[in-house]
Amino acid sequence: MGELLYEDMSPSQAAAALDEFLAERGPAMAQLRSAMAAGGLDPEVVLDGTLGSVAQVWEWITGRAAELGVAPWPLGQDPTRPSWPSWARRVVLVDPHPPAQTLALVDGFTSYLAQIATAAVPAAHWRVGEHRISDYPMLNYPVLIADSHQIFPPALPIYSAYQSAHGRDPMSGTEMLNYTRHTITALRGEGPIAEAEAAEEPLATVVAEVDCFDVGLRADISTQHPGLVEQMITEFTDRDGIDSVYRYGPEALVVNAPVWDQARLQLWFTLWLHRHLYTDR
């Protein structure tokens, strides 16, 4: 489709992609303001820059994403693709995908989240994602970083937008607010997200085997959160293209999903676990 994924970029390509992403922040925010005004909301009142406003803003975006549903074209034939935010063209998206209007709302929300986070943590700044682990999930992505915590702000919003578009359970405004609080705490080098990243162990690791995928979960998940792995398996098995999931150990799964690839599986498990571990539902 003509665009390199972030993980396939060279350092110079990733740096150029970061510059493009940053150039889009102001226009994305302006577009969100216009969309809210067209929807009957006063952006000067709703987008007041406070942490508490995150819940209302996200609830409104969630409602619009549900109304907009999915795009009528597959990814490779979507004529709106050139107008998408640059990050949306460079991450793993799957069909049926949200339409350009939803992607624009997520992009605007990304700018708003970054605005709130940098106001709360002045040391936070943008950088190309890097890590000593070669398959780190945000390698080459444009990330907001402070202390040792890196965040790719569109990640959970686009995950939730997919949930809305497909009529599944999206993140509530309260969940997004709580996640934002956890993120700000992590950017200060504190809290459960920062502690987990300090251990340099990913939430989920996916390895492609012959005719299946081996999925390993972080060792503390099943012991500290009883029942969460089974909940994840139940929800995952309901996805299209999943033939079977076998749990052969507390933190070990074998997944048979012929139409999925390793990157898509890694992303799904990572975002699902981030949602359910760090949003205090």
C-alpha atoms as a printed R data frame, in Angstrom:
    type eleno elety resid chain resno       x       y      z
1   ATOM     1    CA   MET     A     1   0.000   0.000  0.000
2   ATOM     2    CA   GLY     A     2   2.993   2.262 -0.504
3   ATOM     3    CA   GLU     A     3   3.776   3.137  3.147
4   ATOM     4    CA   LEU     A     4   6.409   1.548  5.341
5   ATOM     5    CA   LEU     A     5   5.287   0.348  8.745
6   ATOM     6    CA   TYR     A     6   7.152   2.013 11.608
7   ATOM     7    CA   GLU     A     7   8.847  -1.231 12.580
8   ATOM     8    CA   ASP     A     8  10.306  -1.593  9.073
9   ATOM     9    CA   MET     A     9  11.858   1.891  8.964
10  ATOM    10    CA   SER     A    10  15.499   2.864  9.098
11  ATOM    11    CA   PRO     A    11  16.545   5.443 11.727
12  ATOM    12    CA   SER     A    12  16.438   8.283  9.199
13  ATOM    13    CA   GLN     A    13  13.009   7.225  7.937
14  ATOM    14    CA   ALA     A    14  11.690   7.030 11.502
15  ATOM    15    CA   ALA     A    15  13.044  10.515 12.234
16  ATOM    16    CA   ALA     A    16  11.294  11.895  9.154
17  ATOM    17    CA   ALA     A    17   8.071  10.126 10.164
18  ATOM    18    CA   LEU     A    18   8.292  11.723 13.612
19  ATOM    19    CA   ASP     A    19   8.650  15.169 12.024
20  ATOM    20    CA   GLU     A    20   5.568  14.521  9.888
21  ATOM    21    CA   PHE     A    21   3.604  13.299 12.908
22  ATOM    22    CA   LEU     A    22   4.503  16.413 14.903
23  ATOM    23    CA   ALA     A    23   3.540  18.702 12.037
24  ATOM    24    CA   GLU     A    24   0.066  17.145 12.105
25  ATOM    25    CA   ARG     A    25  -0.621  17.860 15.801
26  ATOM    26    CA   GLY     A    26  -1.958  21.408 15.393
27  ATOM    27    CA   PRO     A    27  -4.173  20.671 12.371
28  ATOM    28    CA   ALA     A    28  -5.519  17.520 14.059
29  ATOM    29    CA   MET     A    29  -6.536  19.548 17.110
30  ATOM    30    CA   ALA     A    30  -8.198  22.152 14.924
31  ATOM    31    CA   GLN     A    31 -10.096  19.426 13.076
32  ATOM    32    CA   LEU     A    32 -11.327  17.970 16.368
33  ATOM    33    CA   ARG     A    33 -12.579  21.387 17.441
34  ATOM    34    CA   SER     A    34 -14.450  21.799 14.154
35  ATOM    35    CA   ALA     A    35 -15.996  18.336 14.434
36  ATOM    36    CA   MET     A    36 -17.193  18.999 17.967
37  ATOM    37    CA   ALA     A    37 -18.675  22.347 16.961
38  ATOM    38    CA   ALA     A    38 -20.480  20.685 14.053
39  ATOM    39    CA   GLY     A    39 -21.809  18.115 16.544
40  ATOM    40    CA   GLY     A    40 -23.357  20.817 18.717
41  ATOM    41    CA   LEU     A    41 -20.649  21.026 21.382
42  ATOM    42    CA   ASP     A    42 -18.683  24.128 22.344
43  ATOM    43    CA   PRO     A    43 -15.011  23.128 21.968
44  ATOM    44    CA   GLU     A    44 -13.916  26.086 24.071
45  ATOM    45    CA   VAL     A    45 -15.875  24.636 26.978
46  ATOM    46    CA   VAL     A    46 -15.335  20.897 26.442
47  ATOM    47    CA   LEU     A    47 -11.668  21.038 25.406
48  ATOM    48    CA   ASP     A    48 -10.594  23.055 28.443
49  ATOM    49    CA   GLY     A    49  -7.262  21.263 28.894
50  ATOM    50    CA   THR     A    50  -8.094  19.698 32.243
51  ATOM    51    CA   LEU     A    51  -7.519  16.052 33.052
52  ATOM    52    CA   GLY     A    52 -11.176  15.625 33.984
53  ATOM    53    CA   SER     A    53 -12.289  16.660 30.486
54  ATOM    54    CA   VAL     A    54 -10.804  13.477 28.973
55  ATOM    55    CA   ALA     A    55 -13.857  11.409 29.956
56  ATOM    56    CA   GLN     A    56 -16.417  13.671 28.251
57  ATOM    57    CA   VAL     A    57 -14.299  14.128 25.135
58  ATOM    58    CA   TRP     A    58 -13.748  10.386 24.763
59  ATOM    59    CA   GLU     A    59 -17.416   9.542 25.373
60  ATOM    60    CA   TRP     A    60 -18.361  11.880 22.530
61  ATOM    61    CA   ILE     A    61 -15.754  10.406 20.184
62  ATOM    62    CA   THR     A    62 -16.896   6.882 21.092
63  ATOM    63    CA   GLY     A    63 -20.477   7.771 20.187
64  ATOM    64    CA   ARG     A    64 -19.411   9.188 16.832
65  ATOM    65    CA   ALA     A    65 -17.220   6.155 16.091
66  ATOM    66    CA   ALA     A    66 -20.192   3.874 16.725
67  ATOM    67    CA   GLU     A    67 -22.376   5.967 14.409
68  ATOM    68    CA   LEU     A    68 -19.753   6.005 11.647
69  ATOM    69    CA   GLY     A    69 -19.187   2.227 11.804
70  ATOM    70    CA   VAL     A    70 -16.684   0.741  9.369
71  ATOM    71    CA   ALA     A    71 -15.422   1.956  6.010
72  ATOM    72    CA   PRO     A    72 -17.192   0.541  2.926
73  ATOM    73    CA   TRP     A    73 -13.867  -0.385  1.284
74  ATOM    74    CA   PRO     A    74 -11.061  -2.781  2.231
75  ATOM    75    CA   LEU     A    75  -7.780  -1.190  3.281
76  ATOM    76    CA   GLY     A    76  -6.092  -1.661 -0.075
77  ATOM    77    CA   GLN     A    77  -8.939   0.035 -1.961
78  ATOM    78    CA   ASP     A    78  -9.898   2.851  0.415
79  ATOM    79    CA   PRO     A    79  -9.684   6.069 -1.638
80  ATOM    80    CA   THR     A    80  -9.495   8.175  1.540
81  ATOM    81    CA   ARG     A    81  -6.200   6.621  2.651
82  ATOM    82    CA   PRO     A    82  -3.981   9.518  1.439
83  ATOM    83    CA   SER     A    83  -5.906  11.847  3.768
84  ATOM    84    CA   TRP     A    84  -5.390   9.692  6.864
85  ATOM    85    CA   PRO     A    85  -3.073  10.790  9.662
86  ATOM    86    CA   SER     A    86   0.447   9.595  8.909
87  ATOM    87    CA   TRP     A    87   0.503   7.249 11.928
88  ATOM    88    CA   ALA     A    88  -2.658   5.479 10.673
89  ATOM    89    CA   ARG     A    89  -0.910   4.695  7.381
90  ATOM    90    CA   ARG     A    90   2.111   3.264  9.193
91  ATOM    91    CA   VAL     A    91   0.592   0.957 11.813
92  ATOM    92    CA   VAL     A    92  -1.073  -2.427 11.446
93  ATOM    93    CA   LEU     A    93  -4.749  -1.849 10.672
94  ATOM    94    CA   VAL     A    94  -7.116  -4.631  9.644
95  ATOM    95    CA   ASP     A    95 -10.441  -4.909  7.848
96  ATOM    96    CA   PRO     A    96 -13.153  -3.944  8.380
97  ATOM    97    CA   HIS     A    97 -11.483  -0.696  9.456
98  ATOM    98    CA   PRO     A    98 -12.905   2.581 10.793
99  ATOM    99    CA   PRO     A    99 -13.506   5.289  8.179
100 ATOM   100    CA   ALA     A   100 -11.413   8.411  7.670
101 ATOM   101    CA   GLN     A   101 -13.745  10.501  9.875
102 ATOM   102    CA   THR     A   102 -13.114   8.215 12.853
103 ATOM   103    CA   LEU     A   103  -9.367   8.175 12.243
104 ATOM   104    CA   ALA     A   104  -9.420  11.982 12.225
105 ATOM   105    CA   LEU     A   105 -11.246  12.035 15.569
106 ATOM   106    CA   VAL     A   106  -8.686   9.653 17.064
107 ATOM   107    CA   ASP     A   107  -5.923  11.854 15.672
108 ATOM   108    CA   GLY     A   108  -7.442  14.933 17.285
109 ATOM   109    CA   PHE     A   109  -7.789  13.080 20.560
110 ATOM   110    CA   THR     A   110  -4.120  12.088 20.272
111 ATOM   111    CA   SER     A   111  -3.189  15.778 20.154
112 ATOM   112    CA   TYR     A   112  -5.438  16.507 23.119
113 ATOM   113    CA   LEU     A   113  -3.963  13.673 25.198
114 ATOM   114    CA   ALA     A   114  -0.458  14.888 24.428
115 ATOM   115    CA   GLN     A   115  -1.428  18.426 25.410
116 ATOM   116    CA   ILE     A   116  -2.743  17.259 28.772
117 ATOM   117    CA   ALA     A   117   0.193  14.930 29.426
118 ATOM   118    CA   THR     A   118   2.862  17.528 28.650
119 ATOM   119    CA   ALA     A   119   1.086  20.104 30.812
120 ATOM   120    CA   ALA     A   120   1.118  17.629 33.715
121 ATOM   121    CA   VAL     A   121   4.680  16.429 33.026
122 ATOM   122    CA   PRO     A   122   6.711  19.302 31.519
123 ATOM   123    CA   ALA     A   123   9.713  16.991 31.061
124 ATOM   124    CA   ALA     A   124   7.754  14.858 28.574
125 ATOM   125    CA   HIS     A   125   8.916  15.268 24.995
126 ATOM   126    CA   TRP     A   126   8.554  13.573 21.607
127 ATOM   127    CA   ARG     A   127  11.114  11.125 20.297
128 ATOM   128    CA   VAL     A   128  11.467   8.137 18.000
129 ATOM   129    CA   GLY     A   129  10.702   5.009 20.034
130 ATOM   130    CA   GLU     A   130  13.774   2.951 20.849
131 ATOM   131    CA   HIS     A   131  14.673   0.075 23.126
132 ATOM   132    CA   ARG     A   132  17.372  -2.513 23.608
133 ATOM   133    CA   ILE     A   133  14.773  -5.208 22.803
134 ATOM   134    CA   SER     A   134  14.686  -5.478 19.006
135 ATOM   135    CA   ASP     A   135  10.982  -6.387 18.801
136 ATOM   136    CA   TYR     A   136   9.859  -3.703 21.268
137 ATOM   137    CA   PRO     A   137   6.243  -2.843 20.298
138 ATOM   138    CA   MET     A   138   6.908   0.900 19.811
139 ATOM   139    CA   LEU     A   139  10.248   0.663 18.042
140 ATOM   140    CA   ASN     A   140  10.510   3.591 15.554
141 ATOM   141    CA   TYR     A   141   7.070   4.926 16.545
142 ATOM   142    CA   PRO     A   142   6.605   8.599 17.460
143 ATOM   143    CA   VAL     A   143   6.427   8.389 21.248
144 ATOM   144    CA   LEU     A   144   5.975  10.784 24.126
145 ATOM   145    CA   ILE     A   145   8.670  10.040 26.688
146 ATOM   146    CA   ALA     A   146   9.734  11.111 30.164
147 ATOM   147    CA   ASP     A   147  11.821   9.220 32.665
148 ATOM   148    CA   SER     A   148  11.937   5.727 31.062
149 ATOM   149    CA   HIS     A   149   8.278   5.540 29.983
150 ATOM   150    CA   GLN     A   150   7.309   5.789 26.317
151 ATOM   151    CA   ILE     A   151   3.747   6.170 25.078
152 ATOM   152    CA   PHE     A   152   2.343   6.076 21.553
153 ATOM   153    CA   PRO     A   153  -0.830   8.135 22.216
154 ATOM   154    CA   PRO     A   154  -3.025   6.796 19.357
155 ATOM   155    CA   ALA     A   155  -2.659   3.145 20.457
156 ATOM   156    CA   LEU     A   156  -5.528   2.637 22.918
157 ATOM   157    CA   PRO     A   157  -7.839   5.180 21.244
158 ATOM   158    CA   ILE     A   158  -7.618   3.379 17.878
159 ATOM   159    CA   TYR     A   159  -8.100   0.022 19.620
160 ATOM   160    CA   SER     A   160 -11.273   1.371 21.228
161 ATOM   161    CA   ALA     A   161 -12.435   2.964 17.967
162 ATOM   162    CA   TYR     A   162 -12.278  -0.477 16.367
163 ATOM   163    CA   GLN     A   163 -14.380  -1.814 19.230
164 ATOM   164    CA   SER     A   164 -16.989   0.904 18.602
165 ATOM   165    CA   ALA     A   165 -16.977   0.441 14.839
166 ATOM   166    CA   HIS     A   166 -17.580  -3.304 15.239
167 ATOM   167    CA   GLY     A   167 -20.296  -2.944 17.875
168 ATOM   168    CA   ARG     A   168 -18.091  -4.377 20.611
169 ATOM   169    CA   ASP     A   169 -17.330  -3.012 24.075
170 ATOM   170    CA   PRO     A   170 -15.326   0.225 23.664
171 ATOM   171    CA   MET     A   171 -13.385   1.979 26.386
172 ATOM   172    CA   SER     A   172 -15.629   4.204 28.452
173 ATOM   173    CA   GLY     A   173 -14.792   7.790 29.271
174 ATOM   174    CA   THR     A   174 -13.923   6.700 32.803
175 ATOM   175    CA   GLU     A   175 -11.542   4.028 31.489
176 ATOM   176    CA   MET     A   176  -9.801   6.515 29.225
177 ATOM   177    CA   LEU     A   177  -9.535   9.015 32.060
178 ATOM   178    CA   ASN     A   178  -8.036   6.396 34.373
179 ATOM   179    CA   TYR     A   179  -5.608   5.278 31.691
180 ATOM   180    CA   THR     A   180  -4.550   8.903 31.171
181 ATOM   181    CA   ARG     A   181  -3.944   9.238 34.913
182 ATOM   182    CA   HIS     A   182  -1.819   6.063 34.897
183 ATOM   183    CA   THR     A   183   0.103   7.354 31.878
184 ATOM   184    CA   ILE     A   184   0.887  10.684 33.533
185 ATOM   185    CA   THR     A   185   2.042   8.843 36.638
186 ATOM   186    CA   ALA     A   186   4.244   6.588 34.483
187 ATOM   187    CA   LEU     A   187   5.759   9.596 32.700
188 ATOM   188    CA   ARG     A   188   6.788  10.765 36.176
189 ATOM   189    CA   GLY     A   189   8.530   7.428 36.702
190 ATOM   190    CA   GLU     A   190   5.958   6.101 39.137
191 ATOM   191    CA   GLY     A   191   3.013   3.690 39.269
192 ATOM   192    CA   PRO     A   192   2.298   0.202 37.885
193 ATOM   193    CA   ILE     A   193   3.050   0.949 34.221
194 ATOM   194    CA   ALA     A   194   6.455   2.451 35.040
195 ATOM   195    CA   GLU     A   195   7.252  -0.437 37.392
196 ATOM   196    CA   ALA     A   196   6.365  -2.981 34.711
197 ATOM   197    CA   GLU     A   197   8.468  -1.235 32.062
198 ATOM   198    CA   ALA     A   198  11.418  -0.969 34.443
199 ATOM   199    CA   ALA     A   199  11.493  -4.778 34.427
200 ATOM   200    CA   GLU     A   200  11.806  -4.600 30.618
201 ATOM   201    CA   GLU     A   201   9.433  -7.523 30.195
202 ATOM   202    CA   PRO     A   202   6.595  -7.013 27.683
203 ATOM   203    CA   LEU     A   203   3.012  -7.812 28.621
204 ATOM   204    CA   ALA     A   204   2.848 -10.386 25.826
205 ATOM   205    CA   THR     A   205   5.377 -12.008 23.523
206 ATOM   206    CA   VAL     A   206   4.222 -13.704 20.316
207 ATOM   207    CA   VAL     A   207   6.421 -16.193 18.445
208 ATOM   208    CA   ALA     A   208   5.408 -17.645 15.096
209 ATOM   209    CA   GLU     A   209   5.686 -21.443 15.025
210 ATOM   210    CA   VAL     A   210   4.753 -23.942 12.297
211 ATOM   211    CA   ASP     A   211   0.980 -23.603 11.719
212 ATOM   212    CA   CYS     A   212   0.417 -21.704 15.007
213 ATOM   213    CA   PHE     A   213   1.624 -18.949 17.327
214 ATOM   214    CA   ASP     A   214   3.112 -19.347 20.782
215 ATOM   215    CA   VAL     A   215   2.038 -16.551 23.148
216 ATOM   216    CA   GLY     A   216   3.797 -15.913 26.434
217 ATOM   217    CA   LEU     A   217   2.328 -13.511 29.000
218 ATOM   218    CA   ARG     A   218   4.200 -11.555 31.644
219 ATOM   219    CA   ALA     A   219   4.723 -13.845 34.623
220 ATOM   220    CA   ASP     A   220   2.784 -11.819 37.205
221 ATOM   221    CA   ILE     A   221  -0.447 -11.451 35.216
222 ATOM   222    CA   SER     A   222  -2.112 -14.743 36.113
223 ATOM   223    CA   THR     A   223  -1.085 -14.606 39.771
224 ATOM   224    CA   GLN     A   224  -1.934 -10.985 40.497
225 ATOM   225    CA   HIS     A   225  -5.056 -10.876 38.320
226 ATOM   226    CA   PRO     A   226  -6.884 -14.220 38.685
227 ATOM   227    CA   GLY     A   227  -9.359 -14.853 35.904
228 ATOM   228    CA   LEU     A   228  -7.993 -12.163 33.581
229 ATOM   229    CA   VAL     A   229  -6.274 -14.592 31.210
230 ATOM   230    CA   GLU     A   230  -9.441 -16.671 30.782
231 ATOM   231    CA   GLN     A   231 -11.418 -13.466 30.167
232 ATOM   232    CA   MET     A   232  -8.891 -12.470 27.515
233 ATOM   233    CA   ILE     A   233  -9.061 -15.895 25.849
234 ATOM   234    CA   THR     A   234 -12.873 -15.762 25.749
235 ATOM   235    CA   GLU     A   235 -12.888 -12.353 24.097
236 ATOM   236    CA   PHE     A   236 -10.048 -13.213 21.732
237 ATOM   237    CA   THR     A   237 -11.661 -16.467 20.588
238 ATOM   238    CA   ASP     A   238 -14.711 -14.472 19.501
239 ATOM   239    CA   ARG     A   239 -12.628 -12.590 16.907
240 ATOM   240    CA   ASP     A   240 -12.868 -13.453 13.231
241 ATOM   241    CA   GLY     A   241 -10.145 -15.787 11.998
242 ATOM   242    CA   ILE     A   242  -9.375 -17.444 15.346
243 ATOM   243    CA   ASP     A   243  -9.626 -21.223 14.984
244 ATOM   244    CA   SER     A   244  -8.511 -22.204 18.482
245 ATOM   245    CA   VAL     A   245  -6.698 -21.065 21.622
246 ATOM   246    CA   TYR     A   246  -5.118 -23.609 23.963
247 ATOM   247    CA   ARG     A   247  -3.764 -22.587 27.361
248 ATOM   248    CA   TYR     A   248  -1.010 -25.016 28.262
249 ATOM   249    CA   GLY     A   249   0.347 -23.084 31.255
250 ATOM   250    CA   PRO     A   250  -0.575 -20.132 33.504
251 ATOM   251    CA   GLU     A   251   1.099 -17.654 31.128
252 ATOM   252    CA   ALA     A   252   1.377 -19.739 27.952
253 ATOM   253    CA   LEU     A   253  -0.997 -20.045 24.991
254 ATOM   254    CA   VAL     A   254  -0.986 -21.721 21.605
255 ATOM   255    CA   VAL     A   255  -3.062 -19.798 19.070
256 ATOM   256    CA   ASN     A   256  -4.258 -21.154 15.738
257 ATOM   257    CA   ALA     A   257  -5.150 -18.109 13.649
258 ATOM   258    CA   PRO     A   258  -4.254 -18.674  9.988
259 ATOM   259    CA   VAL     A   259  -5.324 -15.222  8.735
260 ATOM   260    CA   TRP     A   260  -3.548 -13.276 11.514
261 ATOM   261    CA   ASP     A   261   0.135 -12.402 11.530
262 ATOM   262    CA   GLN     A   262   2.604 -12.048 14.376
263 ATOM   263    CA   ALA     A   263   2.494  -8.228 14.511
264 ATOM   264    CA   ARG     A   264  -1.298  -8.143 14.644
265 ATOM   265    CA   LEU     A   265  -1.405 -10.713 17.452
266 ATOM   266    CA   GLN     A   266   1.278  -8.892 19.426
267 ATOM   267    CA   LEU     A   267  -0.642  -5.626 19.111
268 ATOM   268    CA   TRP     A   268  -3.991  -7.132 20.081
269 ATOM   269    CA   PHE     A   269  -2.725  -8.869 23.223
270 ATOM   270    CA   THR     A   270  -0.659  -5.858 24.298
271 ATOM   271    CA   LEU     A   271  -3.502  -3.355 23.923
272 ATOM   272    CA   TRP     A   272  -6.092  -5.646 25.505
273 ATOM   273    CA   LEU     A   273  -3.874  -6.175 28.524
274 ATOM   274    CA   HIS     A   274  -3.074  -2.463 28.798
275 ATOM   275    CA   ARG     A   275  -6.778  -1.731 28.843
276 ATOM   276    CA   HIS     A   276  -7.682  -4.292 31.461
277 ATOM   277    CA   LEU     A   277  -4.670  -3.836 33.711
278 ATOM   278    CA   TYR     A   278  -4.397  -0.053 33.741
279 ATOM   279    CA   THR     A   279  -7.863   1.475 33.454
280 ATOM   280    CA   ASP     A   280  -9.385   0.464 36.826
281 ATOM   281    CA   ARG     A   281 -12.641  -0.652 35.253
